[in-house]
C-alpha positions as a Markdown table, in Angstrom:
| # | Residue | x | y | z |
|---|---|---|---|---|
| 1 | Unk | -20.5 | 13.5 | -18.2 |
| 2 | Unk | -17.2 | 11.8 | -17.5 |
| 3 | Unk | -17.5 | 8.2 | -16.2 |
| 4 | Unk | -15.5 | 7.4 | -13.1 |
| 5 | Unk | -14.6 | 3.9 | -12.1 |
| 6 | Unk | -14.1 | 2.9 | -8.5 |
| 7 | Unk | -10.5 | 2.7 | -7.2 |
| 8 | Unk | -9.3 | -0.9 | -6.8 |
| 9 | Unk | -6.9 | -2.7 | -4.6 |
| 10 | Unk | -4.5 | -3.0 | -7.5 |
| 11 | Unk | -4.7 | 0.8 | -8.0 |
| 12 | Unk | -3.7 | 1.2 | -4.3 |
| 13 | Unk | -0.8 | -1.3 | -4.7 |
| 14 | Unk | 0.5 | 0.8 | -7.7 |
| 15 | Unk | 0.3 | 4.0 | -5.6 |
| 16 | Unk | 2.0 | 2.4 | -2.6 |
| 17 | Unk | 4.8 | 1.0 | -4.9 |
| 18 | Unk | 5.3 | 4.6 | -6.2 |
| 19 | Unk | 5.6 | 5.9 | -2.7 |
| 20 | Unk | 8.0 | 3.0 | -1.8 |
| 21 | Unk | 10.2 | 4.0 | -4.7 |
| 22 | Unk | 10.6 | 7.4 | -3.0 |
| 23 | Unk | 11.0 | 9.7 | -6.0 |
| 24 | Unk | 13.4 | 7.6 | -8.0 |
| 25 | Unk | 12.6 | 7.1 | -11.7 |
| 26 | Unk | 10.0 | 4.4 | -12.5 |
| 27 | Unk | 8.0 | 3.4 | -15.5 |
| 28 | Unk | 5.0 | 1.3 | -16.3 |
| 29 | Unk | 7.0 | -1.7 | -17.4 |
| 30 | Unk | 8.9 | -1.8 | -14.1 |
| 31 | Unk | 5.6 | -1.5 | -12.1 |
| 32 | Unk | 4.0 | -4.2 | -14.2 |
| 33 | Unk | 6.9 | -6.6 | -13.7 |
| 34 | Unk | 7.3 | -6.0 | -9.9 |
| 35 | Unk | 3.6 | -6.0 | -9.1 |
| 36 | Unk | 2.6 | -8.8 | -11.6 |
| 37 | Unk | -0.1 | -6.6 | -12.9 |
| 38 | Unk | -0.6 | -6.3 | -16.7 |
| 39 | Unk | 0.9 | -3.1 | -18.2 |
| 40 | Unk | -2.5 | -2.1 | -19.6 |
| 41 | Unk | -3.9 | -2.3 | -16.0 |
| 42 | Unk | -1.0 | -0.2 | -14.7 |
| 43 | Unk | -1.9 | 2.4 | -17.2 |
| 44 | Unk | -5.5 | 2.3 | -16.1 |
| 45 | Unk | -4.5 | 2.4 | -12.5 |
| 46 | Unk | -2.4 | 5.6 | -13.1 |
| 47 | Unk | -5.4 | 7.2 | -14.8 |
| 48 | Unk | -7.7 | 6.3 | -11.9 |
| 49 | Unk | -5.2 | 7.5 | -9.3 |
| 50 | Unk | -5.0 | 10.9 | -11.2 |
| 51 | Unk | -8.8 | 11.1 | -11.4 |
| 52 | Unk | -8.9 | 10.4 | -7.7 |
| 53 | Unk | -6.3 | 13.2 | -7.2 |
| 54 | Unk | -3.9 | 10.8 | -5.4 |
| 55 | Unk | -1.4 | 11.3 | -8.2 |
| 56 | Unk | -0.4 | 14.5 | -10.0 |
| 57 | Unk | 0.8 | 14.4 | -13.6 |
| 58 | Unk | 3.9 | 16.6 | -14.2 |
| 59 | Unk | 5.8 | 17.2 | -17.4 |
| 60 | Unk | 8.0 | 14.2 | -16.8 |
| 61 | Unk | 6.3 | 11.8 | -14.5 |
| 62 | Unk | 3.5 | 11.3 | -11.9 |
| 63 | Unk | 4.1 | 12.4 | -8.3 |
| 64 | Unk | 2.1 | 11.5 | -5.2 |
| 65 | Unk | -0.3 | 14.1 | -4.0 |
| 66 | Unk | 0.9 | 13.9 | -0.4 |
| 67 | Unk | -1.9 | 15.7 | 1.4 |
| 68 | Unk | -4.6 | 13.9 | -0.5 |
| 69 | Unk | -3.0 | 10.5 | 0.2 |
| 70 | Unk | -2.7 | 11.3 | 3.9 |
| 71 | Unk | -6.4 | 12.3 | 4.0 |
| 72 | Unk | -7.6 | 9.3 | 2.0 |
| 73 | Unk | -5.6 | 6.7 | 3.9 |
| 74 | Unk | -6.0 | 8.1 | 7.4 |
| 75 | Unk | -9.7 | 9.0 | 7.1 |
| 76 | Unk | -11.3 | 7.0 | 4.3 |
| 77 | Unk | -9.3 | 3.9 | 3.4 |
| 78 | Unk | -10.9 | 1.6 | 6.0 |
| 79 | Unk | -14.3 | 2.4 | 4.6 |
| 80 | Unk | -13.5 | 1.9 | 1.0 |
| 81 | Unk | -11.4 | -1.2 | 1.7 |
| 82 | Unk | -12.8 | -2.8 | 4.9 |
| 83 | Unk | -10.8 | -5.5 | 6.6 |
| 84 | Unk | -12.2 | -8.9 | 5.8 |
| 85 | Unk | -11.1 | -11.8 | 7.9 |
| 86 | Unk | -11.0 | -15.1 | 6.0 |
| 87 | Unk | -10.3 | -17.8 | 8.6 |
| 88 | Unk | -7.2 | -19.3 | 10.2 |
| 89 | Unk | -4.2 | -20.6 | 8.3 |
| 90 | Unk | -0.5 | -20.1 | 7.4 |
| 91 | Unk | 0.8 | -17.2 | 5.6 |
| 92 | Unk | 2.7 | -13.8 | 5.7 |
| 93 | Unk | 2.2 | -11.5 | 8.7 |
| 94 | Unk | 0.5 | -8.2 | 8.0 |
| 95 | Unk | -1.1 | -5.3 | 9.7 |
| 96 | Unk | 0.0 | -4.8 | 13.4 |
| 97 | Unk | 1.8 | -8.2 | 13.4 |
| 98 | Unk | 4.3 | -7.1 | 10.7 |
| 99 | Unk | 7.9 | -6.4 | 11.6 |
| 100 | Unk | 7.4 | -2.6 | 11.3 |
| 101 | Unk | 5.1 | -2.8 | 14.4 |
| 102 | Unk | 7.2 | -5.3 | 16.4 |
| 103 | Unk | 8.0 | -2.7 | 19.2 |
| 104 | Unk | 4.4 | -1.5 | 19.5 |
| 105 | Unk | 2.3 | -4.7 | 19.7 |
| 106 | Unk | 2.9 | -8.1 | 21.2 |
| 107 | Unk | 2.3 | -11.0 | 18.9 |
| 108 | Unk | -0.6 | -13.4 | 19.5 |
| 109 | Unk | -2.0 | -16.5 | 18.0 |
| 110 | Unk | -4.6 | -14.5 | 16.1 |
| 111 | Unk | -2.2 | -12.3 | 14.3 |
| 112 | Unk | -3.3 | -11.1 | 10.9 |
| 113 | Unk | -1.8 | -12.8 | 7.9 |
| 114 | Unk | -2.2 | -13.0 | 4.2 |
| 115 | Unk | -2.9 | -16.7 | 3.7 |
| 116 | Unk | -0.3 | -18.2 | 1.4 |
| 117 | Unk | 1.1 | -21.7 | 1.3 |
| 118 | Unk | 4.7 | -20.3 | 1.2 |
| 119 | Unk | 4.2 | -18.3 | 4.4 |
| 120 | Unk | 5.6 | -19.5 | 7.7 |
| 121 | Unk | 3.3 | -17.7 | 10.2 |
| 122 | Unk | 0.0 | -19.0 | 11.6 |
| 123 | Unk | -2.8 | -16.6 | 12.2 |
| 124 | Unk | -6.1 | -15.2 | 11.0 |
| 125 | Unk | -6.2 | -14.5 | 7.3 |
| 126 | Unk | -7.2 | -11.1 | 6.0 |
| 127 | Unk | -7.9 | -10.4 | 2.3 |
| 128 | Unk | -5.0 | -8.6 | 0.7 |
| 129 | Unk | -5.5 | -5.6 | -1.6 |
| 130 | Unk | -5.4 | -8.0 | -4.6 |
| 131 | Unk | -5.2 | -11.7 | -4.9 |
| 132 | Unk | -1.5 | -12.0 | -6.2 |
| 133 | Unk | -0.1 | -9.6 | -3.6 |
| 134 | Unk | 1.3 | -12.3 | -1.1 |
| 135 | Unk | 3.1 | -14.0 | -4.0 |
| 136 | Unk | 4.4 | -10.6 | -5.2 |
| 137 | Unk | 5.8 | -9.7 | -1.8 |
| 138 | Unk | 7.6 | -13.1 | -1.6 |
| 139 | Unk | 8.9 | -13.1 | -5.2 |
| 140 | Unk | 10.0 | -9.4 | -5.3 |
| 141 | Unk | 11.1 | -8.5 | -1.8 |
| 142 | Unk | 10.9 | -4.8 | -1.2 |
| 143 | Unk | 11.0 | -3.8 | 2.5 |
| 144 | Unk | 9.6 | -0.3 | 1.9 |
| 145 | Unk | 6.7 | -1.6 | -0.1 |
| 146 | Unk | 5.9 | -4.4 | 2.3 |
| 147 | Unk | 6.0 | -1.9 | 5.2 |
| 148 | Unk | 3.5 | 0.3 | 3.4 |
| 149 | Unk | 1.2 | -2.6 | 2.6 |
| 150 | Unk | 1.2 | -3.8 | 6.2 |
| 151 | Unk | 0.7 | -0.2 | 7.5 |
| 152 | Unk | -2.3 | 0.4 | 5.3 |
| 153 | Unk | -3.7 | -3.0 | 6.5 |
| 154 | Unk | -3.3 | -1.7 | 10.1 |
| 155 | Unk | -5.2 | 1.4 | 9.0 |
| 156 | Unk | -8.1 | -0.9 | 8.2 |
| 157 | Unk | -8.2 | -2.4 | 11.7 |
| 158 | Unk | -11.1 | -1.8 | 14.1 |
| 159 | Unk | -9.1 | -0.9 | 17.1 |
| 160 | Unk | -8.1 | 2.7 | 17.5 |
| 161 | Unk | -4.6 | 2.0 | 19.0 |
| 162 | Unk | -3.5 | 0.0 | 15.9 |
| 163 | Unk | -4.9 | 2.7 | 13.6 |
| 164 | Unk | -3.2 | 5.5 | 15.5 |
| 165 | Unk | 0.2 | 3.9 | 15.4 |
| 166 | Unk | -0.3 | 3.0 | 11.7 |
| 167 | Unk | -1.3 | 6.7 | 11.0 |
| 168 | Unk | 2.1 | 7.8 | 12.4 |
| 169 | Unk | 4.0 | 5.2 | 10.4 |
| 170 | Unk | 2.2 | 6.2 | 7.2 |
| 171 | Unk | 2.9 | 9.9 | 7.7 |
| 172 | Unk | 6.6 | 9.1 | 8.2 |
| 173 | Unk | 6.5 | 7.1 | 4.9 |
| 174 | Unk | 4.9 | 10.1 | 3.1 |
| 175 | Unk | 7.5 | 12.5 | 4.6 |
| 176 | Unk | 10.3 | 10.2 | 3.5 |
| 177 | Unk | 8.9 | 10.1 | 0.0 |
| 178 | Unk | 8.7 | 13.9 | -0.1 |
| 179 | Unk | 12.3 | 14.3 | 1.2 |
| 180 | Unk | 13.7 | 11.8 | -1.4 |
| 181 | Unk | 11.6 | 13.3 | -4.2 |
| 182 | Unk | 13.0 | 16.8 | -3.4 |
| 183 | Unk | 16.6 | 15.5 | -3.1 |
| 184 | Unk | 16.4 | 13.5 | -6.3 |
| 185 | Unk | 14.9 | 16.5 | -8.2 |
| 186 | Unk | 17.6 | 18.8 | -6.8 |
| 187 | Unk | 20.4 | 16.5 | -7.9 |
| 188 | Unk | 19.0 | 16.0 | -11.4 |
């Protein structure tokens, strides 16, 4: 019987980075450098994502399994990666307090943040998908990736309104990935 390992927060970050790249060419070295995850772990992440059927191996690369991703993130993500609050502090806004949600939610003093000494916002800390994630976001700015990270954090929230708006934003991101993947494949 084949042994399956549980999917990790780093695996999810790899998947979200691939979605953020939107069908453009990528390789393990690039993912390793931008996510600050060892290349051997990137390789293991890709294997786990394929085992979980969130990635599909093609002749030339891995592509995101769109319907499986939507189902997993919308219906199961908050149970596999529950939102853990870790106290107040300064850091980087995430979840419904992130810029992608600015028109949907008023900011408050208890806004969710990833606690980090380089962050400028005060709020209630939540655990990021992996420990180096706040530094990665600051060191390698990528708006699409950050928006996906904050959107999946909003999918982990308890309140239905935040999750519903996050679902719509996540579906738009998957649609954008599909369009870009199709246009890139058509052009090459």
